[in-house]
Amino acid sequence: MARTIGKTLFVVLSLIALLHVYWGFGGLWPTDNVRELIDLVIGDTRFEQMPPIWMTLIVACLIAAAGWVALEKSGVTSFFPKRLISLATWCLILVFALRGLSTYAFVSGLRETSPYASQAFQRYDAILYAPLCLLIAAGFLFLATRKTR
């Protein structure tokens, strides 16, 4: 079971990382123009353009690294020390859980009252981004609490 969850997390996070690479190089999917993409994935109407490529690629690398941690923690691979992978796993649980919960906690109230908040982002955040982050956190929590390595 742990290997399946680890592989699933790796695939999901790899796809998200690849999407960030695509955006970094100017891709617009799932929208038709930069303005709509900013509203959908950044959520702040003050932005006039997407973040620079270097920043987007750093985010993509961090997301891909999280996928690798899932493979390591599930026992699919074993290149890094166990303690490092355990620490990284708990950090990822915290990061993804806080990101997911922030949508439903006090931060969402701040976003909803902000004159700069994109309604498209808020809608997708509530139905897709935040639940996905919480599922990823749950997957890492499962791996962290199982003796897999």
JSON list of C-alpha atoms in Angstrom, two decimals:
[
{"chain": "A", "resi": 1, "resn": "MET", "atom": "CA", "xyz": [0.00, 0.00, 0.00]},
{"chain": "A", "resi": 2, "resn": "ALA", "atom": "CA", "xyz": [2.80, 2.45, 0.90]},
{"chain": "A", "resi": 3, "resn": "ARG", "atom": "CA", "xyz": [4.51, 1.92, -2.45]},
{"chain": "A", "resi": 4, "resn": "THR", "atom": "CA", "xyz": [1.27, 2.61, -4.29]},
{"chain": "A", "resi": 5, "resn": "ILE", "atom": "CA", "xyz": [0.71, 5.83, -2.35]},
{"chain": "A", "resi": 6, "resn": "GLY", "atom": "CA", "xyz": [4.33, 6.86, -2.86]},
{"chain": "A", "resi": 7, "resn": "LYS", "atom": "CA", "xyz": [4.13, 6.26, -6.60]},
{"chain": "A", "resi": 8, "resn": "THR", "atom": "CA", "xyz": [0.80, 8.06, -6.83]},
{"chain": "A", "resi": 9, "resn": "LEU", "atom": "CA", "xyz": [2.17, 11.09, -4.97]},
{"chain": "A", "resi": 10, "resn": "PHE", "atom": "CA", "xyz": [5.21, 11.04, -7.25]},
{"chain": "A", "resi": 11, "resn": "VAL", "atom": "CA", "xyz": [3.06, 11.03, -10.41]},
{"chain": "A", "resi": 12, "resn": "VAL", "atom": "CA", "xyz": [0.70, 13.75, -9.17]},
{"chain": "A", "resi": 13, "resn": "LEU", "atom": "CA", "xyz": [3.52, 16.00, -7.99]},
{"chain": "A", "resi": 14, "resn": "SER", "atom": "CA", "xyz": [5.51, 15.37, -11.18]},
{"chain": "A", "resi": 15, "resn": "LEU", "atom": "CA", "xyz": [2.53, 16.42, -13.30]},
{"chain": "A", "resi": 16, "resn": "ILE", "atom": "CA", "xyz": [2.12, 19.58, -11.22]},
{"chain": "A", "resi": 17, "resn": "ALA", "atom": "CA", "xyz": [5.85, 20.31, -11.58]},
{"chain": "A", "resi": 18, "resn": "LEU", "atom": "CA", "xyz": [5.65, 19.81, -15.35]},
{"chain": "A", "resi": 19, "resn": "LEU", "atom": "CA", "xyz": [2.70, 22.19, -15.50]},
{"chain": "A", "resi": 20, "resn": "HIS", "atom": "CA", "xyz": [4.81, 24.82, -13.74]},
{"chain": "A", "resi": 21, "resn": "VAL", "atom": "CA", "xyz": [7.63, 24.27, -16.25]},
{"chain": "A", "resi": 22, "resn": "TYR", "atom": "CA", "xyz": [5.09, 24.70, -19.06]},
{"chain": "A", "resi": 23, "resn": "TRP", "atom": "CA", "xyz": [3.84, 27.96, -17.52]},
{"chain": "A", "resi": 24, "resn": "GLY", "atom": "CA", "xyz": [7.43, 29.10, -16.97]},
{"chain": "A", "resi": 25, "resn": "PHE", "atom": "CA", "xyz": [8.09, 28.82, -20.69]},
{"chain": "A", "resi": 26, "resn": "GLY", "atom": "CA", "xyz": [4.97, 30.79, -21.57]},
{"chain": "A", "resi": 27, "resn": "GLY", "atom": "CA", "xyz": [2.26, 28.13, -21.72]},
{"chain": "A", "resi": 28, "resn": "LEU", "atom": "CA", "xyz": [-1.28, 29.35, -21.12]},
{"chain": "A", "resi": 29, "resn": "TRP", "atom": "CA", "xyz": [-3.29, 26.16, -20.52]},
{"chain": "A", "resi": 30, "resn": "PRO", "atom": "CA", "xyz": [-5.96, 25.93, -19.15]},
{"chain": "A", "resi": 31, "resn": "THR", "atom": "CA", "xyz": [-6.75, 29.48, -20.26]},
{"chain": "A", "resi": 32, "resn": "ASP", "atom": "CA", "xyz": [-6.46, 31.46, -23.49]},
{"chain": "A", "resi": 33, "resn": "ASN", "atom": "CA", "xyz": [-4.44, 34.45, -22.32]},
{"chain": "A", "resi": 34, "resn": "VAL", "atom": "CA", "xyz": [-2.04, 35.64, -19.64]},
{"chain": "A", "resi": 35, "resn": "ARG", "atom": "CA", "xyz": [-4.63, 37.71, -17.77]},
{"chain": "A", "resi": 36, "resn": "GLU", "atom": "CA", "xyz": [-6.92, 34.71, -17.30]},
{"chain": "A", "resi": 37, "resn": "LEU", "atom": "CA", "xyz": [-3.98, 32.51, -16.27]},
{"chain": "A", "resi": 38, "resn": "ILE", "atom": "CA", "xyz": [-2.90, 35.04, -13.64]},
{"chain": "A", "resi": 39, "resn": "ASP", "atom": "CA", "xyz": [-6.43, 35.21, -12.28]},
{"chain": "A", "resi": 40, "resn": "LEU", "atom": "CA", "xyz": [-6.70, 31.42, -12.18]},
{"chain": "A", "resi": 41, "resn": "VAL", "atom": "CA", "xyz": [-3.33, 30.34, -10.76]},
{"chain": "A", "resi": 42, "resn": "ILE", "atom": "CA", "xyz": [-1.98, 33.38, -8.89]},
{"chain": "A", "resi": 43, "resn": "GLY", "atom": "CA", "xyz": [-5.22, 34.90, -7.73]},
{"chain": "A", "resi": 44, "resn": "ASP", "atom": "CA", "xyz": [-4.06, 38.48, -7.32]},
{"chain": "A", "resi": 45, "resn": "THR", "atom": "CA", "xyz": [-5.43, 40.92, -9.88]},
{"chain": "A", "resi": 46, "resn": "ARG", "atom": "CA", "xyz": [-2.52, 43.34, -9.26]},
{"chain": "A", "resi": 47, "resn": "PHE", "atom": "CA", "xyz": [-0.18, 41.04, -11.22]},
{"chain": "A", "resi": 48, "resn": "GLU", "atom": "CA", "xyz": [0.28, 42.15, -14.83]},
{"chain": "A", "resi": 49, "resn": "GLN", "atom": "CA", "xyz": [2.44, 39.22, -15.89]},
{"chain": "A", "resi": 50, "resn": "MET", "atom": "CA", "xyz": [3.35, 35.74, -14.77]},
{"chain": "A", "resi": 51, "resn": "PRO", "atom": "CA", "xyz": [6.34, 35.35, -12.44]},
{"chain": "A", "resi": 52, "resn": "PRO", "atom": "CA", "xyz": [9.76, 35.15, -14.12]},
{"chain": "A", "resi": 53, "resn": "ILE", "atom": "CA", "xyz": [10.87, 31.82, -15.54]},
{"chain": "A", "resi": 54, "resn": "TRP", "atom": "CA", "xyz": [13.57, 31.31, -12.90]},
{"chain": "A", "resi": 55, "resn": "MET", "atom": "CA", "xyz": [11.03, 31.62, -10.10]},
{"chain": "A", "resi": 56, "resn": "THR", "atom": "CA", "xyz": [8.57, 29.28, -11.76]},
{"chain": "A", "resi": 57, "resn": "LEU", "atom": "CA", "xyz": [11.31, 26.71, -12.40]},
{"chain": "A", "resi": 58, "resn": "ILE", "atom": "CA", "xyz": [12.40, 26.84, -8.75]},
{"chain": "A", "resi": 59, "resn": "VAL", "atom": "CA", "xyz": [8.81, 26.10, -7.73]},
{"chain": "A", "resi": 60, "resn": "ALA", "atom": "CA", "xyz": [8.70, 23.25, -10.27]},
{"chain": "A", "resi": 61, "resn": "CYS", "atom": "CA", "xyz": [11.93, 21.79, -8.86]},
{"chain": "A", "resi": 62, "resn": "LEU", "atom": "CA", "xyz": [10.64, 21.97, -5.29]},
{"chain": "A", "resi": 63, "resn": "ILE", "atom": "CA", "xyz": [7.41, 20.23, -6.27]},
{"chain": "A", "resi": 64, "resn": "ALA", "atom": "CA", "xyz": [9.36, 17.54, -8.16]},
{"chain": "A", "resi": 65, "resn": "ALA", "atom": "CA", "xyz": [11.62, 17.09, -5.12]},
{"chain": "A", "resi": 66, "resn": "ALA", "atom": "CA", "xyz": [8.52, 16.52, -2.99]},
{"chain": "A", "resi": 67, "resn": "GLY", "atom": "CA", "xyz": [7.55, 13.76, -5.41]},
{"chain": "A", "resi": 68, "resn": "TRP", "atom": "CA", "xyz": [10.97, 12.20, -5.00]},
{"chain": "A", "resi": 69, "resn": "VAL", "atom": "CA", "xyz": [10.59, 12.29, -1.20]},
{"chain": "A", "resi": 70, "resn": "ALA", "atom": "CA", "xyz": [7.38, 10.27, -1.63]},
{"chain": "A", "resi": 71, "resn": "LEU", "atom": "CA", "xyz": [9.30, 7.61, -3.59]},
{"chain": "A", "resi": 72, "resn": "GLU", "atom": "CA", "xyz": [12.05, 7.54, -0.97]},
{"chain": "A", "resi": 73, "resn": "LYS", "atom": "CA", "xyz": [9.69, 7.36, 2.00]},
{"chain": "A", "resi": 74, "resn": "SER", "atom": "CA", "xyz": [7.61, 4.61, 0.41]},
{"chain": "A", "resi": 75, "resn": "GLY", "atom": "CA", "xyz": [10.69, 2.46, -0.18]},
{"chain": "A", "resi": 76, "resn": "VAL", "atom": "CA", "xyz": [10.59, 2.60, -3.98]},
{"chain": "A", "resi": 77, "resn": "THR", "atom": "CA", "xyz": [14.05, 4.23, -4.04]},
{"chain": "A", "resi": 78, "resn": "SER", "atom": "CA", "xyz": [16.74, 4.66, -1.44]},
{"chain": "A", "resi": 79, "resn": "PHE", "atom": "CA", "xyz": [19.37, 7.26, -2.30]},
{"chain": "A", "resi": 80, "resn": "PHE", "atom": "CA", "xyz": [19.14, 9.59, 0.69]},
{"chain": "A", "resi": 81, "resn": "PRO", "atom": "CA", "xyz": [19.57, 9.02, 4.44]},
{"chain": "A", "resi": 82, "resn": "LYS", "atom": "CA", "xyz": [16.44, 7.85, 6.26]},
{"chain": "A", "resi": 83, "resn": "ARG", "atom": "CA", "xyz": [16.54, 10.72, 8.75]},
{"chain": "A", "resi": 84, "resn": "LEU", "atom": "CA", "xyz": [16.69, 13.31, 5.99]},
{"chain": "A", "resi": 85, "resn": "ILE", "atom": "CA", "xyz": [13.71, 11.72, 4.22]},
{"chain": "A", "resi": 86, "resn": "SER", "atom": "CA", "xyz": [11.75, 11.51, 7.48]},
{"chain": "A", "resi": 87, "resn": "LEU", "atom": "CA", "xyz": [12.40, 15.17, 8.21]},
{"chain": "A", "resi": 88, "resn": "ALA", "atom": "CA", "xyz": [11.47, 16.14, 4.66]},
{"chain": "A", "resi": 89, "resn": "THR", "atom": "CA", "xyz": [8.28, 14.08, 4.89]},
{"chain": "A", "resi": 90, "resn": "TRP", "atom": "CA", "xyz": [7.12, 15.84, 8.07]},
{"chain": "A", "resi": 91, "resn": "CYS", "atom": "CA", "xyz": [7.98, 19.23, 6.54]},
{"chain": "A", "resi": 92, "resn": "LEU", "atom": "CA", "xyz": [5.91, 18.38, 3.46]},
{"chain": "A", "resi": 93, "resn": "ILE", "atom": "CA", "xyz": [2.98, 17.29, 5.62]},
{"chain": "A", "resi": 94, "resn": "LEU", "atom": "CA", "xyz": [3.13, 20.67, 7.34]},
{"chain": "A", "resi": 95, "resn": "VAL", "atom": "CA", "xyz": [3.49, 22.66, 4.11]},
{"chain": "A", "resi": 96, "resn": "PHE", "atom": "CA", "xyz": [0.70, 20.91, 2.21]},
{"chain": "A", "resi": 97, "resn": "ALA", "atom": "CA", "xyz": [-1.65, 20.79, 5.21]},
{"chain": "A", "resi": 98, "resn": "LEU", "atom": "CA", "xyz": [-1.18, 24.50, 5.95]},
{"chain": "A", "resi": 99, "resn": "ARG", "atom": "CA", "xyz": [-1.62, 25.37, 2.28]},
{"chain": "A", "resi": 100, "resn": "GLY", "atom": "CA", "xyz": [-4.81, 23.33, 2.07]},
{"chain": "A", "resi": 101, "resn": "LEU", "atom": "CA", "xyz": [-6.25, 24.52, 5.36]},
{"chain": "A", "resi": 102, "resn": "SER", "atom": "CA", "xyz": [-5.48, 28.17, 4.64]},
{"chain": "A", "resi": 103, "resn": "THR", "atom": "CA", "xyz": [-8.25, 28.16, 2.08]},
{"chain": "A", "resi": 104, "resn": "TYR", "atom": "CA", "xyz": [-10.84, 27.26, 4.67]},
{"chain": "A", "resi": 105, "resn": "ALA", "atom": "CA", "xyz": [-9.37, 29.09, 7.69]},
{"chain": "A", "resi": 106, "resn": "PHE", "atom": "CA", "xyz": [-8.91, 32.77, 8.49]},
{"chain": "A", "resi": 107, "resn": "VAL", "atom": "CA", "xyz": [-6.73, 33.43, 5.43]},
{"chain": "A", "resi": 108, "resn": "SER", "atom": "CA", "xyz": [-9.63, 32.79, 3.07]},
{"chain": "A", "resi": 109, "resn": "GLY", "atom": "CA", "xyz": [-11.63, 35.50, 4.83]},
{"chain": "A", "resi": 110, "resn": "LEU", "atom": "CA", "xyz": [-8.80, 37.92, 4.20]},
{"chain": "A", "resi": 111, "resn": "ARG", "atom": "CA", "xyz": [-8.67, 36.91, 0.54]},
{"chain": "A", "resi": 112, "resn": "GLU", "atom": "CA", "xyz": [-12.41, 37.25, 0.07]},
{"chain": "A", "resi": 113, "resn": "THR", "atom": "CA", "xyz": [-12.43, 40.79, 1.45]},
{"chain": "A", "resi": 114, "resn": "SER", "atom": "CA", "xyz": [-9.37, 41.85, -0.53]},
{"chain": "A", "resi": 115, "resn": "PRO", "atom": "CA", "xyz": [-10.19, 44.07, -3.52]},
{"chain": "A", "resi": 116, "resn": "TYR", "atom": "CA", "xyz": [-7.34, 42.31, -5.38]},
{"chain": "A", "resi": 117, "resn": "ALA", "atom": "CA", "xyz": [-8.55, 38.73, -4.96]},
{"chain": "A", "resi": 118, "resn": "SER", "atom": "CA", "xyz": [-9.47, 36.92, -8.14]},
{"chain": "A", "resi": 119, "resn": "GLN", "atom": "CA", "xyz": [-12.82, 35.16, -7.99]},
{"chain": "A", "resi": 120, "resn": "ALA", "atom": "CA", "xyz": [-11.61, 32.51, -10.45]},
{"chain": "A", "resi": 121, "resn": "PHE", "atom": "CA", "xyz": [-8.73, 31.62, -8.15]},
{"chain": "A", "resi": 122, "resn": "GLN", "atom": "CA", "xyz": [-10.95, 31.53, -5.07]},
{"chain": "A", "resi": 123, "resn": "ARG", "atom": "CA", "xyz": [-13.37, 29.15, -6.79]},
{"chain": "A", "resi": 124, "resn": "TYR", "atom": "CA", "xyz": [-10.64, 26.77, -7.99]},
{"chain": "A", "resi": 125, "resn": "ASP", "atom": "CA", "xyz": [-8.81, 27.06, -4.70]},
{"chain": "A", "resi": 126, "resn": "ALA", "atom": "CA", "xyz": [-11.88, 25.86, -2.83]},
{"chain": "A", "resi": 127, "resn": "ILE", "atom": "CA", "xyz": [-12.78, 23.01, -5.19]},
{"chain": "A", "resi": 128, "resn": "LEU", "atom": "CA", "xyz": [-9.39, 21.86, -6.52]},
{"chain": "A", "resi": 129, "resn": "TYR", "atom": "CA", "xyz": [-6.16, 23.37, -5.16]},
{"chain": "A", "resi": 130, "resn": "ALA", "atom": "CA", "xyz": [-6.86, 23.15, -1.43]},
{"chain": "A", "resi": 131, "resn": "PRO", "atom": "CA", "xyz": [-8.45, 19.68, -1.47]},
{"chain": "A", "resi": 132, "resn": "LEU", "atom": "CA", "xyz": [-5.55, 18.40, -3.55]},
{"chain": "A", "resi": 133, "resn": "CYS", "atom": "CA", "xyz": [-3.06, 19.86, -1.06]},
{"chain": "A", "resi": 134, "resn": "LEU", "atom": "CA", "xyz": [-4.92, 18.19, 1.80]},
{"chain": "A", "resi": 135, "resn": "LEU", "atom": "CA", "xyz": [-4.91, 14.83, -0.03]},
{"chain": "A", "resi": 136, "resn": "ILE", "atom": "CA", "xyz": [-1.18, 15.17, -0.68]},
{"chain": "A", "resi": 137, "resn": "ALA", "atom": "CA", "xyz": [-0.62, 15.98, 3.01]},
{"chain": "A", "resi": 138, "resn": "ALA", "atom": "CA", "xyz": [-2.69, 12.92, 3.95]},
{"chain": "A", "resi": 139, "resn": "GLY", "atom": "CA", "xyz": [-0.63, 10.76, 1.61]},
{"chain": "A", "resi": 140, "resn": "PHE", "atom": "CA", "xyz": [2.60, 11.96, 3.19]},
{"chain": "A", "resi": 141, "resn": "LEU", "atom": "CA", "xyz": [1.11, 11.47, 6.66]},
{"chain": "A", "resi": 142, "resn": "PHE", "atom": "CA", "xyz": [0.27, 7.89, 5.75]},
{"chain": "A", "resi": 143, "resn": "LEU", "atom": "CA", "xyz": [3.85, 7.34, 4.60]},
{"chain": "A", "resi": 144, "resn": "ALA", "atom": "CA", "xyz": [5.29, 9.03, 7.70]},
{"chain": "A", "resi": 145, "resn": "THR", "atom": "CA", "xyz": [3.34, 6.81, 10.07]},
{"chain": "A", "resi": 146, "resn": "ARG", "atom": "CA", "xyz": [4.13, 3.52, 8.32]},
{"chain": "A", "resi": 147, "resn": "LYS", "atom": "CA", "xyz": [7.41, 1.66, 8.65]},
{"chain": "A", "resi": 148, "resn": "THR", "atom": "CA", "xyz": [8.34, 1.54, 4.97]},
{"chain": "A", "resi": 149, "resn": "ARG", "atom": "CA", "xyz": [12.14, 1.97, 4.95]}
]
